[in-house]
GROMACS .gro file of N, CA and C in nm:
model
  309
    1UNK      N    1   3.517  19.782   8.325
    1UNK     CA    2   3.403  19.774   8.415
    1UNK      C    3   3.389  19.906   8.492
    2UNK      N    4   3.268  19.943   8.520
    2UNK     CA    5   3.242  20.070   8.588
    2UNK      C    6   3.291  20.062   8.733
    3UNK      N    7   3.336  20.175   8.785
    3UNK     CA    8   3.385  20.181   8.923
    3UNK      C    9   3.267  20.182   9.019
    4UNK      N   10   3.253  20.074   9.095
    4UNK     CA   11   3.143  20.067   9.190
    4UNK      C   12   3.176  20.137   9.320
    5UNK      N   13   3.304  20.147   9.354
    5UNK     CA   14   3.348  20.218   9.473
    5UNK      C   15   3.429  20.339   9.430
    6UNK      N   16   3.411  20.450   9.501
    6UNK     CA   17   3.479  20.574   9.467
    6UNK      C   18   3.546  20.633   9.590
    7UNK      N   19   3.635  20.728   9.567
    7UNK     CA   20   3.702  20.798   9.675
    7UNK      C   21   3.598  20.870   9.761
    8UNK      N   22   3.609  20.856   9.892
    8UNK     CA   23   3.515  20.920   9.983
    8UNK      C   24   3.401  20.831  10.028
    9UNK      N   25   3.385  20.712   9.967
    9UNK     CA   26   3.280  20.620  10.008
    9UNK      C   27   3.313  20.558  10.143
   10UNK      N   28   3.209  20.538  10.226
   10UNK     CA   29   3.226  20.469  10.353
   10UNK      C   30   3.209  20.320  10.326
   11UNK      N   31   3.311  20.241  10.361
   11UNK     CA   32   3.311  20.098  10.330
   11UNK      C   33   3.340  20.015  10.455
   12UNK      N   34   3.307  19.886  10.447
   12UNK     CA   35   3.337  19.789  10.552
   12UNK      C   36   3.419  19.677  10.490
   13UNK      N   37   3.515  19.623  10.565
   13UNK     CA   38   3.602  19.516  10.517
   13UNK      C   39   3.532  19.382  10.537
   14UNK      N   40   3.526  19.301  10.429
   14UNK     CA   41   3.455  19.174  10.432
   14UNK      C   42   3.546  19.055  10.467
   15UNK      N   43   3.675  19.064  10.439
   15UNK     CA   44   3.765  18.951  10.460
   15UNK      C   45   3.903  19.000  10.498
   16UNK      N   46   3.979  18.914  10.566
   16UNK     CA   47   4.116  18.946  10.603
   16UNK      C   48   4.131  18.979  10.749
   17UNK      N   49   4.250  19.026  10.788
   17UNK     CA   50   4.279  19.051  10.929
   17UNK      C   51   4.197  19.166  10.987
   18UNK      N   52   4.147  19.255  10.902
   18UNK     CA   53   4.068  19.370  10.948
   18UNK      C   54   3.919  19.352  10.921
   19UNK      N   55   3.872  19.229  10.914
   19UNK     CA   56   3.731  19.201  10.884
   19UNK      C   57   3.639  19.271  10.983
   20UNK      N   58   3.540  19.343  10.930
   20UNK     CA   59   3.444  19.413  11.014
   20UNK      C   60   3.476  19.559  11.039
   21UNK      N   61   3.599  19.603  11.011
   21UNK     CA   62   3.636  19.742  11.033
   21UNK      C   63   3.575  19.831  10.925
   22UNK      N   64   3.544  19.955  10.963
   22UNK     CA   65   3.487  20.052  10.870
   22UNK      C   66   3.583  20.168  10.851
   23UNK      N   67   3.574  20.233  10.735
   23UNK     CA   68   3.655  20.350  10.707
   23UNK      C   69   3.613  20.411  10.576
   24UNK      N   70   3.675  20.523  10.541
   24UNK     CA   71   3.645  20.589  10.414
   24UNK      C   72   3.762  20.569  10.319
   25UNK      N   73   3.732  20.558  10.192
   25UNK     CA   74   3.833  20.537  10.090
   25UNK      C   75   3.907  20.668  10.066
   26UNK      N   76   4.041  20.663  10.076
   26UNK     CA   77   4.122  20.783  10.052
   26UNK      C   78   4.179  20.786   9.911
   27UNK      N   79   4.205  20.668   9.852
   27UNK     CA   80   4.252  20.664   9.714
   27UNK      C   81   4.222  20.528   9.654
   28UNK      N   82   4.210  20.525   9.519
   28UNK     CA   83   4.179  20.402   9.447
   28UNK      C   84   4.274  20.388   9.329
   29UNK      N   85   4.321  20.265   9.304
   29UNK     CA   86   4.401  20.234   9.186
   29UNK      C   87   4.323  20.131   9.105
   30UNK      N   88   4.247  20.175   9.002
   30UNK     CA   89   4.161  20.082   8.928
   30UNK      C   90   4.238  19.979   8.846
   31UNK      N   91   4.363  20.010   8.807
   31UNK     CA   92   4.439  19.913   8.728
   31UNK      C   93   4.479  19.791   8.810
   32UNK      N   94   4.515  19.812   8.937
   32UNK     CA   95   4.550  19.699   9.022
   32UNK      C   96   4.430  19.646   9.100
   33UNK      N   97   4.318  19.720   9.100
   33UNK     CA   98   4.198  19.677   9.171
   33UNK      C   99   4.212  19.687   9.321
   34UNK      N  100   4.284  19.790   9.368
   34UNK     CA  101   4.306  19.808   9.511
   34UNK      C  102   4.268  19.948   9.555
   35UNK      N  103   4.239  19.962   9.684
   35UNK     CA  104   4.204  20.092   9.741
   35UNK      C  105   4.273  20.108   9.875
   36UNK      N  106   4.299  20.233   9.914
   36UNK     CA  107   4.354  20.263  10.045
   36UNK      C  108   4.240  20.317  10.130
   37UNK      N  109   4.215  20.250  10.244
   37UNK     CA  110   4.108  20.289  10.336
   37UNK      C  111   4.174  20.333  10.465
   38UNK      N  112   4.135  20.451  10.516
   38UNK     CA  113   4.200  20.501  10.637
   38UNK      C  114   4.166  20.415  10.758
   39UNK      N  115   4.270  20.379  10.833
   39UNK     CA  116   4.254  20.297  10.953
   39UNK      C  117   4.246  20.148  10.928
   40UNK      N  118   4.258  20.105  10.804
   40UNK     CA  119   4.246  19.964  10.769
   40UNK      C  120   4.375  19.918  10.703
   41UNK      N  121   4.417  19.794  10.732
   41UNK     CA  122   4.537  19.734  10.674
   41UNK      C  123   4.660  19.819  10.704
   42UNK      N  124   4.675  19.855  10.832
   42UNK     CA  125   4.787  19.940  10.874
   42UNK      C  126   4.916  19.859  10.880
   43UNK      N  127   5.026  19.924  10.843
   43UNK     CA  128   5.158  19.862  10.845
   43UNK      C  129   5.257  19.964  10.898
   44UNK      N  130   5.365  19.917  10.960
   44UNK     CA  131   5.467  20.006  11.013
   44UNK      C  132   5.573  20.029  10.904
   45UNK      N  133   5.600  20.154  10.874
   45UNK     CA  134   5.701  20.191  10.775
   45UNK      C  135   5.811  20.270  10.845
   46UNK      N  136   5.936  20.233  10.818
   46UNK     CA  137   6.050  20.305  10.873
   46UNK      C  138   6.082  20.421  10.778
   47UNK      N  139   6.078  20.543  10.830
   47UNK     CA  140   6.099  20.659  10.745
   47UNK      C  141   6.218  20.741  10.794
   48UNK      N  142   6.294  20.791  10.700
   48UNK     CA  143   6.409  20.874  10.733
   48UNK      C  144   6.361  21.013  10.772
   49UNK      N  145   6.431  21.074  10.866
   49UNK     CA  146   6.398  21.209  10.910
   49UNK      C  147   6.429  21.309  10.799
   50UNK      N  148   6.343  21.408  10.784
   50UNK     CA  149   6.367  21.514  10.687
   50UNK      C  150   6.345  21.649  10.756
   51UNK      N  151   6.359  21.756  10.682
   51UNK     CA  152   6.340  21.888  10.741
   51UNK      C  153   6.196  21.911  10.784
   52UNK      N  154   6.101  21.845  10.717
   52UNK     CA  155   5.960  21.870  10.747
   52UNK      C  156   5.900  21.767  10.842
   53UNK      N  157   5.951  21.643  10.845
   53UNK     CA  158   5.891  21.540  10.930
   53UNK      C  159   5.996  21.475  11.020
   54UNK      N  160   5.950  21.424  11.131
   54UNK     CA  161   6.039  21.368  11.232
   54UNK      C  162   6.104  21.238  11.186
   55UNK      N  163   6.030  21.146  11.127
   55UNK     CA  164   6.085  21.017  11.087
   55UNK      C  165   6.068  20.915  11.198
   56UNK      N  166   6.111  20.792  11.173
   56UNK     CA  167   6.097  20.684  11.271
   56UNK      C  168   6.003  20.578  11.219
   57UNK      N  169   5.941  20.503  11.311
   57UNK     CA  170   5.848  20.397  11.274
   57UNK      C  171   5.707  20.456  11.270
   58UNK      N  172   5.655  20.477  11.151
   58UNK     CA  173   5.524  20.542  11.134
   58UNK      C  174   5.422  20.445  11.077
   59UNK      N  175   5.299  20.442  11.132
   59UNK     CA  176   5.195  20.357  11.073
   59UNK      C  177   5.144  20.416  10.943
   60UNK      N  178   5.121  20.329  10.844
   60UNK     CA  179   5.074  20.374  10.713
   60UNK      C  180   4.967  20.276  10.665
   61UNK      N  181   4.859  20.329  10.607
   61UNK     CA  182   4.753  20.243  10.551
   61UNK      C  183   4.800  20.188  10.417
   62UNK      N  184   4.793  20.057  10.402
   62UNK     CA  185   4.836  19.991  10.280
   62UNK      C  186   4.713  19.957  10.195
   63UNK      N  187   4.732  19.935  10.063
   63UNK     CA  188   4.618  19.905   9.976
   63UNK      C  189   4.552  19.772  10.010
   64UNK      N  190   4.423  19.764   9.985
   64UNK     CA  191   4.344  19.642  10.009
   64UNK      C  192   4.261  19.616   9.883
   65UNK      N  193   4.238  19.489   9.854
   65UNK     CA  194   4.164  19.451   9.733
   65UNK      C  195   4.021  19.506   9.737
   66UNK      N  196   3.972  19.552   9.621
   66UNK     CA  197   3.835  19.604   9.613
   66UNK      C  198   3.732  19.496   9.639
   67UNK      N  199   3.765  19.370   9.608
   67UNK     CA  200   3.670  19.261   9.630
   67UNK      C  201   3.647  19.234   9.778
   68UNK      N  202   3.736  19.282   9.864
   68UNK     CA  203   3.721  19.263  10.008
   68UNK      C  204   3.651  19.380  10.075
   69UNK      N  205   3.597  19.472   9.996
   69UNK     CA  206   3.528  19.589  10.049
   69UNK      C  207   3.383  19.592  10.002
   70UNK      N  208   3.295  19.640  10.089
   70UNK     CA  209   3.155  19.661  10.052
   70UNK      C  210   3.111  19.796  10.107
   71UNK      N  211   3.032  19.867  10.030
   71UNK     CA  212   2.985  19.999  10.071
   71UNK      C  213   2.882  19.985  10.183
   72UNK      N  214   2.875  20.084  10.271
   72UNK     CA  215   2.782  20.082  10.383
   72UNK      C  216   2.658  20.160  10.343
   73UNK      N  217   2.539  20.097  10.360
   73UNK     CA  218   2.415  20.166  10.324
   73UNK      C  219   2.367  20.251  10.442
   74UNK      N  220   2.248  20.310  10.430
   74UNK     CA  221   2.198  20.401  10.533
   74UNK      C  222   2.168  20.330  10.665
   75UNK      N  223   2.150  20.196  10.662
   75UNK     CA  224   2.125  20.119  10.784
   75UNK      C  225   2.253  20.075  10.852
   76UNK      N  226   2.369  20.104  10.790
   76UNK     CA  227   2.497  20.066  10.848
   76UNK      C  228   2.540  19.925  10.813
   77UNK      N  229   2.472  19.862  10.717
   77UNK     CA  230   2.504  19.725  10.676
   77UNK      C  231   2.579  19.727  10.543
   78UNK      N  232   2.667  19.627  10.520
   78UNK     CA  233   2.735  19.620  10.390
   78UNK      C  234   2.637  19.581  10.280
   79UNK      N  235   2.653  19.641  10.164
   79UNK     CA  236   2.564  19.613  10.052
   79UNK      C  237   2.641  19.617   9.921
   80UNK      N  238   2.582  19.556   9.820
   80UNK     CA  239   2.639  19.563   9.686
   80UNK      C  240   2.589  19.689   9.617
   81UNK      N  241   2.659  19.727   9.511
   81UNK     CA  242   2.627  19.849   9.438
   81UNK      C  243   2.578  19.813   9.299
   82UNK      N  244   2.470  19.878   9.255
   82UNK     CA  245   2.419  19.860   9.121
   82UNK      C  246   2.410  19.993   9.050
   83UNK      N  247   2.381  19.988   8.923
   83UNK     CA  248   2.366  20.109   8.843
   83UNK      C  249   2.227  20.111   8.780
   84UNK      N  250   2.169  20.228   8.769
   84UNK     CA  251   2.042  20.244   8.697
   84UNK      C  252   2.037  20.384   8.638
   85UNK      N  253   1.951  20.398   8.539
   85UNK     CA  254   1.934  20.527   8.473
   85UNK      C  255   1.819  20.602   8.538
   86UNK      N  256   1.844  20.725   8.578
   86UNK     CA  257   1.739  20.813   8.628
   86UNK      C  258   1.739  20.935   8.537
   87UNK      N  259   1.640  20.938   8.449
   87UNK     CA  260   1.638  21.043   8.347
   87UNK      C  261   1.747  21.011   8.245
   88UNK      N  262   1.842  21.101   8.232
   88UNK     CA  263   1.953  21.075   8.141
   88UNK      C  264   2.084  21.054   8.215
   89UNK      N  265   2.077  21.039   8.348
   89UNK     CA  266   2.198  21.019   8.429
   89UNK      C  267   2.207  20.876   8.480
   90UNK      N  268   2.328  20.821   8.480
   90UNK     CA  269   2.354  20.689   8.536
   90UNK      C  270   2.394  20.707   8.682
   91UNK      N  271   2.320  20.647   8.775
   91UNK     CA  272   2.346  20.665   8.917
   91UNK      C  273   2.375  20.531   8.984
   92UNK      N  274   2.452  20.537   9.094
   92UNK     CA  275   2.479  20.418   9.174
   92UNK      C  276   2.371  20.406   9.281
   93UNK      N  277   2.330  20.283   9.312
   93UNK     CA  278   2.232  20.264   9.417
   93UNK      C  279   2.266  20.140   9.500
   94UNK      N  280   2.221  20.138   9.625
   94UNK     CA  281   2.242  20.024   9.715
   94UNK      C  282   2.143  19.915   9.679
   95UNK      N  283   2.193  19.793   9.661
   95UNK     CA  284   2.106  19.682   9.620
   95UNK      C  285   2.007  19.644   9.729
   96UNK      N  286   2.044  19.658   9.858
   96UNK     CA  287   1.956  19.615   9.965
   96UNK      C  288   1.838  19.710   9.984
   97UNK      N  289   1.865  19.841   9.983
   97UNK     CA  290   1.760  19.938  10.011
   97UNK      C  291   1.705  20.004   9.885
   98UNK      N  292   1.783  20.008   9.778
   98UNK     CA  293   1.741  20.074   9.656
   98UNK      C  294   1.765  20.223   9.656
   99UNK      N  295   1.828  20.275   9.761
   99UNK     CA  296   1.856  20.418   9.771
   99UNK      C  297   1.973  20.458   9.683
  100UNK      N  298   1.966  20.578   9.627
  100UNK     CA  299   2.075  20.630   9.546
  100UNK      C  300   2.191  20.667   9.638
  101UNK      N  301   2.313  20.627   9.601
  101UNK     CA  302   2.430  20.650   9.685
  101UNK      C  303   2.481  20.792   9.668
  102UNK      N  304   2.506  20.835   9.544
  102UNK     CA  305   2.550  20.974   9.524
  102UNK      C  306   2.435  21.054   9.466
  103UNK      N  307   2.408  21.163   9.529
  103UNK     CA  308   2.295  21.245   9.487
  103UNK      C  309   2.335  21.349   9.386
   0.00000   0.00000   0.00000
């Protein structure tokens, strides 16, 4: 299936403990169907000190299911993503407004 969400997209969380929070996607794992969104699904990780970092209890963003994310359209509302052909290019567009997401 085509990737409806990509790295750098601004998304809103639809379900779970962080419902309603917004952030941008920092990484995606299409095989597991999960994405890491900055500031969402934070967890405390205990890290050992190294020469470059201090270590201790550090907050880290954990992966969240793609089905619990929706892209934010130009009005700031969550929307679904569709595909259409414009000329010879396949582009993503917001279902609510019909605007092209990536130009």
